[in-house]
Each structure stands twice: as C-alpha cells, then as structure tokens.
PDB file of C-alpha atoms in Angstrom:
ATOM      1  CA  SER A   1     104.522  90.778 101.845  1.00 82.00           C
ATOM      2  CA  GLN A   2     101.820  93.505 103.352  1.00 83.00           C
ATOM      3  CA  THR A   3      98.779  92.544 104.428  1.00 90.00           C
ATOM      4  CA  ILE A   4      96.123  94.247 106.140  1.00 93.00           C
ATOM      5  CA  HIS A   5      93.505  92.912 108.725  1.00 94.00           C
ATOM      6  CA  GLN A   6      90.395  94.268 109.889  1.00 95.00           C
ATOM      7  CA  TRP A   7      87.734  92.890 112.528  1.00 94.00           C
ATOM      8  CA  PRO A   8      85.033  92.128 113.131  1.00 94.00           C
ATOM      9  CA  ALA A   9      83.666  91.538 109.687  1.00 92.00           C
ATOM     10  CA  THR A  10      80.123  92.056 110.922  1.00 93.00           C
ATOM     11  CA  LEU A  11      78.766  93.778 113.438  1.00 95.00           C
ATOM     12  CA  VAL A  12      75.175  94.445 114.471  1.00 96.00           C
ATOM     13  CA  GLN A  13      74.673  97.092 117.004  1.00 96.00           C
ATOM     14  CA  PRO A  14      71.586  99.557 118.647  1.00 97.00           C
ATOM     15  CA  VAL A  15      71.230 102.695 118.046  1.00 97.00           C
ATOM     16  CA  GLY A  16      73.384 104.906 120.728  1.00 96.00           C
ATOM     17  CA  SER A  17      75.795 102.277 121.654  1.00 97.00           C
ATOM     18  CA  PRO A  18      79.737 102.540 121.122  1.00 97.00           C
ATOM     19  CA  LEU A  19      81.569 101.426 118.208  1.00 96.00           C
ATOM     20  CA  SER A  20      85.303 100.189 117.924  1.00 97.00           C
ATOM     21  CA  LEU A  21      86.372  98.920 114.730  1.00 97.00           C
ATOM     22  CA  GLU A  22      89.960  97.996 114.426  1.00 97.00           C
ATOM     23  CA  CYS A  23      92.384  97.895 111.530  1.00 97.00           C
ATOM     24  CA  THR A  24      96.200  96.661 111.187  1.00 97.00           C
ATOM     25  CA  VAL A  25      98.862  96.169 108.749  1.00 96.00           C
ATOM     26  CA  GLU A  26     101.858  93.970 108.692  1.00 94.00           C
ATOM     27  CA  GLY A  27     105.025  94.174 106.399  1.00 92.00           C
ATOM     28  CA  THR A  28     105.104  97.731 106.076  1.00 89.00           C
ATOM     29  CA  SER A  29     106.207 100.810 108.128  1.00 88.00           C
ATOM     30  CA  ASN A  30     104.734 103.694 108.977  1.00 89.00           C
ATOM     31  CA  PRO A  31     102.184 103.560 106.427  1.00 91.00           C
ATOM     32  CA  ASN A  32      99.261 106.015 105.662  1.00 89.00           C
ATOM     33  CA  LEU A  33      95.976 104.988 106.579  1.00 92.00           C
ATOM     34  CA  TYR A  34      92.825 105.788 105.625  1.00 91.00           C
ATOM     35  CA  TRP A  35      89.125 105.057 107.013  1.00 93.00           C
ATOM     36  CA  TYR A  36      86.515 104.914 104.227  1.00 92.00           C
ATOM     37  CA  ARG A  37      82.650 104.187 104.711  1.00 92.00           C
ATOM     38  CA  GLN A  38      80.640 102.972 101.535  1.00 87.00           C
ATOM     39  CA  ALA A  39      76.765 103.406 102.319  1.00 78.00           C
ATOM     40  CA  ALA A  40      74.811 101.032 100.077  1.00 70.00           C
ATOM     41  CA  GLY A  41      74.756 101.753  96.402  1.00 65.00           C
ATOM     42  CA  ARG A  42      77.275 104.691  96.840  1.00 69.00           C
ATOM     43  CA  GLY A  43      80.672 105.393  96.297  1.00 77.00           C
ATOM     44  CA  LEU A  44      83.195 105.585  99.210  1.00 86.00           C
ATOM     45  CA  GLN A  45      83.420 108.568 101.227  1.00 86.00           C
ATOM     46  CA  LEU A  46      87.368 109.228 103.071  1.00 86.00           C
ATOM     47  CA  LEU A  47      86.722 109.705 107.098  1.00 91.00           C
ATOM     48  CA  PHE A  48      89.976 109.845 108.149  1.00 91.00           C
ATOM     49  CA  TYR A  49      93.409 109.342 107.247  1.00 88.00           C
ATOM     50  CA  SER A  50      96.713 109.439 109.015  1.00 90.00           C
ATOM     51  CA  VAL A  51     100.170 109.904 108.219  1.00 87.00           C
ATOM     52  CA  GLY A  52     101.583 109.143 111.732  1.00 89.00           C
ATOM     53  CA  ILE A  53     101.200 108.218 115.158  1.00 92.00           C
ATOM     54  CA  GLY A  54      98.383 110.169 116.699  1.00 89.00           C
ATOM     55  CA  GLN A  55      98.343 112.196 113.521  1.00 89.00           C
ATOM     56  CA  ILE A  56      94.861 112.080 112.472  1.00 90.00           C
ATOM     57  CA  SER A  57      92.911 113.991 109.780  1.00 87.00           C
ATOM     58  CA  SER A  58      89.349 113.936 109.614  1.00 86.00           C
ATOM     59  CA  GLU A  59      87.475 114.652 106.033  1.00 79.00           C
ATOM     60  CA  VAL A  60      83.854 114.984 107.209  1.00 76.00           C
ATOM     61  CA  PRO A  61      82.225 116.159 110.348  1.00 67.00           C
ATOM     62  CA  GLN A  62      80.326 113.624 111.790  1.00 79.00           C
ATOM     63  CA  ASN A  63      79.908 111.619 115.167  1.00 89.00           C
ATOM     64  CA  LEU A  64      82.884 109.048 114.616  1.00 93.00           C
ATOM     65  CA  SER A  65      86.389 109.735 115.508  1.00 94.00           C
ATOM     66  CA  ALA A  66      89.904 107.730 114.668  1.00 95.00           C
ATOM     67  CA  SER A  67      92.911 107.060 116.646  1.00 95.00           C
ATOM     68  CA  ARG A  68      96.160 105.764 115.576  1.00 96.00           C
ATOM     69  CA  PRO A  69      97.995 104.374 118.911  1.00 94.00           C
ATOM     70  CA  GLN A  70     100.754 102.325 117.136  1.00 94.00           C
ATOM     71  CA  ASP A  71     102.345 103.058 113.930  1.00 94.00           C
ATOM     72  CA  ARG A  72     100.082 100.178 111.931  1.00 95.00           C
ATOM     73  CA  GLN A  73      96.968 100.383 114.280  1.00 96.00           C
ATOM     74  CA  PHE A  74      94.116 102.490 112.915  1.00 97.00           C
ATOM     75  CA  ILE A  75      90.972 102.597 115.398  1.00 97.00           C
ATOM     76  CA  LEU A  76      87.419 104.053 114.016  1.00 97.00           C
ATOM     77  CA  SER A  77      85.021 104.672 117.182  1.00 96.00           C
ATOM     78  CA  SER A  78      81.717 106.041 118.190  1.00 96.00           C
ATOM     79  CA  LYS A  79      80.490 106.922 121.539  1.00 95.00           C
ATOM     80  CA  LYS A  80      77.257 106.847 120.596  1.00 95.00           C
ATOM     81  CA  LEU A  81      75.683 105.071 117.197  1.00 95.00           C
ATOM     82  CA  LEU A  82      73.182 106.546 114.906  1.00 94.00           C
ATOM     83  CA  LEU A  83      71.492 104.650 112.305  1.00 94.00           C
ATOM     84  CA  SER A  84      73.116 106.934 109.847  1.00 91.00           C
ATOM     85  CA  ASP A  85      76.124 104.808 110.686  1.00 93.00           C
ATOM     86  CA  SER A  86      75.231 101.658 108.876  1.00 92.00           C
ATOM     87  CA  GLY A  87      77.658 100.822 106.118  1.00 92.00           C
ATOM     88  CA  PHE A  88      80.673  99.090 104.662  1.00 92.00           C
ATOM     89  CA  TYR A  89      84.168 100.735 106.172  1.00 95.00           C
ATOM     90  CA  LEU A  90      87.077 100.094 104.770  1.00 94.00           C
ATOM     91  CA  CYS A  91      90.373 100.751 106.281  1.00 95.00           C
ATOM     92  CA  ALA A  92      93.214 101.200 103.755  1.00 93.00           C
ATOM     93  CA  TRP A  93      96.730 102.018 103.780  1.00 92.00           C
ATOM     94  CA  SER A  94      99.582 103.438 102.106  1.00 88.00           C
ATOM     95  CA  ILE A  95     103.120 104.222 101.402  1.00 84.00           C
ATOM     96  CA  GLU A  96     103.954 107.517  99.275  1.00 69.00           C
ATOM     97  CA  SER A  97     106.191 107.331  96.606  1.00 57.00           C
ATOM     98  CA  GLY A  98     106.383 110.241  94.681  1.00 47.00           C
ATOM     99  CA  SER A  99     103.190 110.512  92.691  1.00 44.00           C
ATOM    100  CA  THR A 100     102.425 106.884  92.587  1.00 52.00           C
ATOM    101  CA  ASP A 101     100.629 106.617  95.873  1.00 70.00           C
ATOM    102  CA  THR A 102      98.500 103.354  95.841  1.00 83.00           C
ATOM    103  CA  GLN A 103      95.965 102.507  98.345  1.00 87.00           C
ATOM    104  CA  TYR A 104      95.465  98.827  99.419  1.00 90.00           C
ATOM    105  CA  PHE A 105      92.064  97.975 100.999  1.00 92.00           C
ATOM    106  CA  GLY A 106      91.181  95.807 103.636  1.00 92.00           C
ATOM    107  CA  PRO A 107      88.521  92.994 103.810  1.00 91.00           C
ATOM    108  CA  GLY A 108      86.155  95.666 105.072  1.00 92.00           C
ATOM    109  CA  THR A 109      83.399  95.665 108.182  1.00 94.00           C
ATOM    110  CA  ARG A 110      79.907  95.185 107.770  1.00 93.00           C
ATOM    111  CA  LEU A 111      77.855  97.812 110.221  1.00 95.00           C
ATOM    112  CA  THR A 112      73.894  97.437 110.812  1.00 95.00           C
ATOM    113  CA  VAL A 113      72.967  99.755 113.096  1.00 95.00           C
ATOM    114  CA  LEU A 114      69.392  99.371 114.302  1.00 95.00           C
TER     115      LEU A 114
ATOM    116  CA  ALA B   1      89.570 120.813  92.656  1.00 70.00           C
ATOM    117  CA  GLN B   2      89.392 117.085  91.473  1.00 76.00           C
ATOM    118  CA  SER B   3      86.078 115.133  90.604  1.00 86.00           C
ATOM    119  CA  VAL B   4      85.377 111.822  88.998  1.00 91.00           C
ATOM    120  CA  THR B   5      82.310 110.851  87.186  1.00 94.00           C
ATOM    121  CA  GLN B   6      81.628 107.275  85.833  1.00 95.00           C
ATOM    122  CA  LEU B   7      79.280 107.765  83.269  1.00 95.00           C
ATOM    123  CA  ASP B   8      77.298 104.320  83.680  1.00 94.00           C
ATOM    124  CA  SER B   9      75.723 103.086  86.711  1.00 92.00           C
ATOM    125  CA  HIS B  10      75.289  99.308  85.360  1.00 94.00           C
ATOM    126  CA  VAL B  11      76.509  98.192  82.435  1.00 97.00           C
ATOM    127  CA  SER B  12      75.458  94.450  81.663  1.00 97.00           C
ATOM    128  CA  VAL B  13      77.453  92.713  78.760  1.00 96.00           C
ATOM    129  CA  SER B  14      76.839  88.875  77.500  1.00 96.00           C
ATOM    130  CA  GLU B  15      80.011  86.042  78.540  1.00 96.00           C
ATOM    131  CA  GLY B  16      82.545  86.563  75.631  1.00 96.00           C
ATOM    132  CA  THR B  17      81.964  90.042  74.355  1.00 97.00           C
ATOM    133  CA  PRO B  18      83.919  93.684  75.364  1.00 97.00           C
ATOM    134  CA  VAL B  19      83.399  95.674  78.169  1.00 98.00           C
ATOM    135  CA  LEU B  20      83.543  99.176  78.268  1.00 98.00           C
ATOM    136  CA  LEU B  21      83.238 101.030  81.654  1.00 98.00           C
ATOM    137  CA  ARG B  22      83.437 104.642  81.100  1.00 98.00           C
ATOM    138  CA  CYS B  23      85.243 107.183  83.590  1.00 97.00           C
ATOM    139  CA  ASN B  24      85.956 111.081  83.015  1.00 96.00           C
ATOM    140  CA  TYR B  25      87.874 113.023  85.565  1.00 92.00           C
ATOM    141  CA  SER B  26      88.782 116.965  86.575  1.00 88.00           C
ATOM    142  CA  SER B  27      91.811 117.824  88.326  1.00 80.00           C
ATOM    143  CA  SER B  28      94.201 120.869  88.643  1.00 72.00           C
ATOM    144  CA  TYR B  29      96.947 118.462  88.843  1.00 72.00           C
ATOM    145  CA  SER B  30      98.623 115.873  86.976  1.00 75.00           C
ATOM    146  CA  PRO B  31      96.592 112.735  88.495  1.00 81.00           C
ATOM    147  CA  SER B  32      97.407 109.474  89.285  1.00 86.00           C
ATOM    148  CA  LEU B  33      94.223 107.402  88.002  1.00 91.00           C
ATOM    149  CA  PHE B  34      93.089 103.945  89.507  1.00 93.00           C
ATOM    150  CA  TRP B  35      90.501 101.371  88.731  1.00 96.00           C
ATOM    151  CA  TYR B  36      89.054  99.431  91.633  1.00 95.00           C
ATOM    152  CA  VAL B  37      87.234  96.162  91.796  1.00 95.00           C
ATOM    153  CA  GLN B  38      85.082  94.978  94.581  1.00 92.00           C
ATOM    154  CA  HIS B  39      83.150  91.716  94.899  1.00 90.00           C
ATOM    155  CA  PRO B  40      80.115  91.670  97.243  1.00 83.00           C
ATOM    156  CA  ASN B  41      80.955  92.380 100.435  1.00 78.00           C
ATOM    157  CA  LYS B  42      84.605  92.283  99.871  1.00 83.00           C
ATOM    158  CA  GLY B  43      87.489  94.925  99.839  1.00 85.00           C
ATOM    159  CA  LEU B  44      88.496  96.650  96.813  1.00 90.00           C
ATOM    160  CA  GLN B  45      90.950  95.517  94.633  1.00 92.00           C
ATOM    161  CA  LEU B  46      93.645  97.120  92.667  1.00 92.00           C
ATOM    162  CA  LEU B  47      92.882  96.469  88.777  1.00 95.00           C
ATOM    163  CA  LEU B  48      95.506  98.813  87.264  1.00 94.00           C
ATOM    164  CA  LYS B  49      97.177 102.569  88.011  1.00 90.00           C
ATOM    165  CA  TYR B  50      97.846 105.189  85.275  1.00 89.00           C
ATOM    166  CA  THR B  51     100.933 107.466  86.663  1.00 79.00           C
ATOM    167  CA  SER B  52     101.843 109.752  83.877  1.00 75.00           C
ATOM    168  CA  ALA B  53     104.102 106.933  81.960  1.00 74.00           C
ATOM    169  CA  ALA B  54     102.354 105.086  79.393  1.00 83.00           C
ATOM    170  CA  THR B  55      98.994 105.996  78.478  1.00 89.00           C
ATOM    171  CA  LEU B  56      97.860 102.656  77.871  1.00 94.00           C
ATOM    172  CA  VAL B  57      97.755 100.851  81.129  1.00 94.00           C
ATOM    173  CA  LYS B  58      97.522  96.962  81.530  1.00 94.00           C
ATOM    174  CA  GLY B  59      96.312  95.707  84.674  1.00 94.00           C
ATOM    175  CA  ILE B  60      95.239  92.515  86.324  1.00 93.00           C
ATOM    176  CA  ASN B  61      92.474  89.684  84.573  1.00 93.00           C
ATOM    177  CA  GLY B  62      92.745  91.022  81.161  1.00 96.00           C
ATOM    178  CA  PHE B  63      91.547  94.403  81.988  1.00 97.00           C
ATOM    179  CA  GLU B  64      93.533  97.838  80.327  1.00 97.00           C
ATOM    180  CA  ALA B  65      92.642 101.166  80.715  1.00 97.00           C
ATOM    181  CA  GLU B  66      93.980 104.201  78.030  1.00 95.00           C
ATOM    182  CA  PHE B  67      94.716 107.821  79.412  1.00 93.00           C
ATOM    183  CA  LYS B  68      93.282 110.386  77.161  1.00 93.00           C
ATOM    184  CA  LYS B  69      93.954 113.714  78.451  1.00 89.00           C
ATOM    185  CA  SER B  70      92.690 115.796  75.854  1.00 90.00           C
ATOM    186  CA  GLU B  71      89.149 114.161  76.560  1.00 92.00           C
ATOM    187  CA  THR B  72      90.123 113.400  80.103  1.00 93.00           C
ATOM    188  CA  SER B  73      88.857 110.009  80.172  1.00 95.00           C
ATOM    189  CA  PHE B  74      90.313 107.075  81.549  1.00 96.00           C
ATOM    190  CA  HIS B  75      87.974 104.372  79.968  1.00 97.00           C
ATOM    191  CA  LEU B  76      88.488 100.866  81.127  1.00 98.00           C
ATOM    192  CA  THR B  77      88.221  97.690  78.989  1.00 98.00           C
ATOM    193  CA  LYS B  78      88.640  94.234  78.505  1.00 98.00           C
ATOM    194  CA  PRO B  79      88.170  92.242  75.123  1.00 97.00           C
ATOM    195  CA  SER B  80      86.225  89.514  76.545  1.00 97.00           C
ATOM    196  CA  ALA B  81      83.743  89.291  79.311  1.00 97.00           C
ATOM    197  CA  HIS B  82      84.073  86.419  81.885  1.00 96.00           C
ATOM    198  CA  MET B  83      81.288  85.486  84.413  1.00 95.00           C
ATOM    199  CA  SER B  84      83.537  86.367  87.159  1.00 94.00           C
ATOM    200  CA  ASP B  85      83.922  89.929  86.295  1.00 96.00           C
ATOM    201  CA  ALA B  86      80.663  90.601  87.661  1.00 96.00           C
ATOM    202  CA  ALA B  87      81.237  93.011  90.656  1.00 96.00           C
ATOM    203  CA  GLU B  88      81.410  96.884  90.969  1.00 94.00           C
ATOM    204  CA  TYR B  89      84.067  98.622  89.553  1.00 96.00           C
ATOM    205  CA  PHE B  90      85.064 102.498  90.677  1.00 95.00           C
ATOM    206  CA  CYS B  91      87.304 104.881  88.737  1.00 95.00           C
ATOM    207  CA  VAL B  92      89.499 106.865  91.085  1.00 91.00           C
ATOM    208  CA  VAL B  93      91.760 110.064  90.904  1.00 88.00           C
ATOM    209  CA  SER B  94      94.206 110.933  93.329  1.00 81.00           C
ATOM    210  CA  ASP B  95      96.706 113.791  93.555  1.00 70.00           C
ATOM    211  CA  THR B  96     100.218 113.372  94.728  1.00 59.00           C
ATOM    212  CA  GLY B  97      99.933 111.697  98.374  1.00 52.00           C
ATOM    213  CA  GLY B  98      96.824 110.378  97.856  1.00 51.00           C
ATOM    214  CA  PHE B  99      95.070 112.500 100.545  1.00 61.00           C
ATOM    215  CA  LYS B 100      93.058 114.101  98.018  1.00 70.00           C
ATOM    216  CA  THR B 101      91.599 111.065  96.635  1.00 79.00           C
ATOM    217  CA  ILE B 102      88.210 111.031  94.926  1.00 84.00           C
ATOM    218  CA  PHE B 103      86.257 107.830  94.164  1.00 88.00           C
ATOM    219  CA  GLY B 104      83.460 107.364  91.481  1.00 91.00           C
ATOM    220  CA  ALA B 105      80.112 106.535  92.480  1.00 90.00           C
ATOM    221  CA  GLY B 106      80.789 102.875  91.292  1.00 92.00           C
ATOM    222  CA  THR B 107      79.881 101.075  87.835  1.00 95.00           C
ATOM    223  CA  ARG B 108      77.960  97.529  88.499  1.00 94.00           C
ATOM    224  CA  LEU B 109      78.950  95.562  85.833  1.00 96.00           C
ATOM    225  CA  PHE B 110      76.796  92.155  85.170  1.00 96.00           C
ATOM    226  CA  VAL B 111      77.660  89.684  82.881  1.00 96.00           C
ATOM    227  CA  LYS B 112      75.064  87.276  81.286  1.00 95.00           C
ATOM    228  CA  ALA B 113      75.756  83.553  80.392  1.00 92.00           C
TER     229      ALA B 113
END
C-alpha cells in the first residue's frame, strides 16, 4: 500500500531564515506530487505540483520554491522566510487514472515564522 | 473556470442527530467532486468521491453525498452524528488529472454531547 511522509512535523523559524520541507511517497511509481499551504482559518492553496522528476509547476508567485530530485521525493524550500509564510503545509500525491484522480495527503508540517 | 462554495463556515449538531454540510460548485467540465475531513493538526483524509458514476456516493464513517447537477450541489450528509465526527470538512472540485483542483474554504463541524 502507498504511504506518504512529511517532515518535520512542526518547525519554528525566524524571519529571514531558510526553509526545507521534505515529502516522500512509498509504494507507487511516478506519482503526481503537490504542495499546499493552509493558513489559519482558511482553505487550502495549491502552491506547486509536479508530474515528474525535475518538472515543477507553480500556481502562485511567492518566495517559495519546489524541487523534485527523485521520483518519489518533493521538497519545498525558501531562501528567506517571511512572517506570512506561517501555516500548515501539506504534501499530496495522486496517480492519474482517467477522470478519477484522487489526491492523498500527508500528515502536514506546521510552520511558525517568528 | 471552476469554483466551489461551502455555504456554512460552522455547523453545530447534537450527537445522534443528522449532519448536513452544504457545497455548491461550478465547473466548465464534467467535474470530479470530493469530500475530505481534517482533524486538528492532521492531514486530510478522503471521505468520498464522485466521478460521474452513481449520483449517490457512499463514503467512510457513514457519510454520503449526492451529486445534483441541476442544483450544482454536492452536499455531505450523515444520519447520526458521533463525537468523533467533530472536524473540518472540505469540498473539492477537480478536472481530469487533478491539476486544477479547487478546495472550498471548509466547514467546521461541532458535535455536542
């Protein structure tokens, strides 16, 4: 069966510091991968998605970036964090199957920028 | 363009009474529709999905949702609420491939003893 891991689970970082969040998927090959951010009291915002190694699409302009160095690894990064980067970051995967593409979510990383 | 509106930001029910969480959508395509549940500080768990098969979809934990094209609605229901159902629920619309996935703002469900 497939599983998805995210780490760290929680993170407190000062403004201006770098960021690296990691997401890995097990039990599947060539998944589509996604990064979402959930700000307090708000819905989910799609940040990046990837259909393959080295293929990243960005949905919104921001100071974040994403990379996919391996098939089942997806990394979210920032060179300098802003206060507004605080939130709950969720990674998800899916396998396209016609029109039934369901996304499965990891446990999330709670990021607090001080 | 796609959009999804969850009509209630908060819903409060008593344990053992029915649950109704409302969702309306718009889509230029034949959409896939989903309901997810999120418990505090947890990831999202898929409750159920509609993908142009049966209009009444049964999910986990006794939840179900009915796709009504004429009303562009996909409301989530459960006959009898349990304390463990207290969580936030997200209605989601997606086109083929899932790259244009839109999440509703969420509905927080409170269950009173």
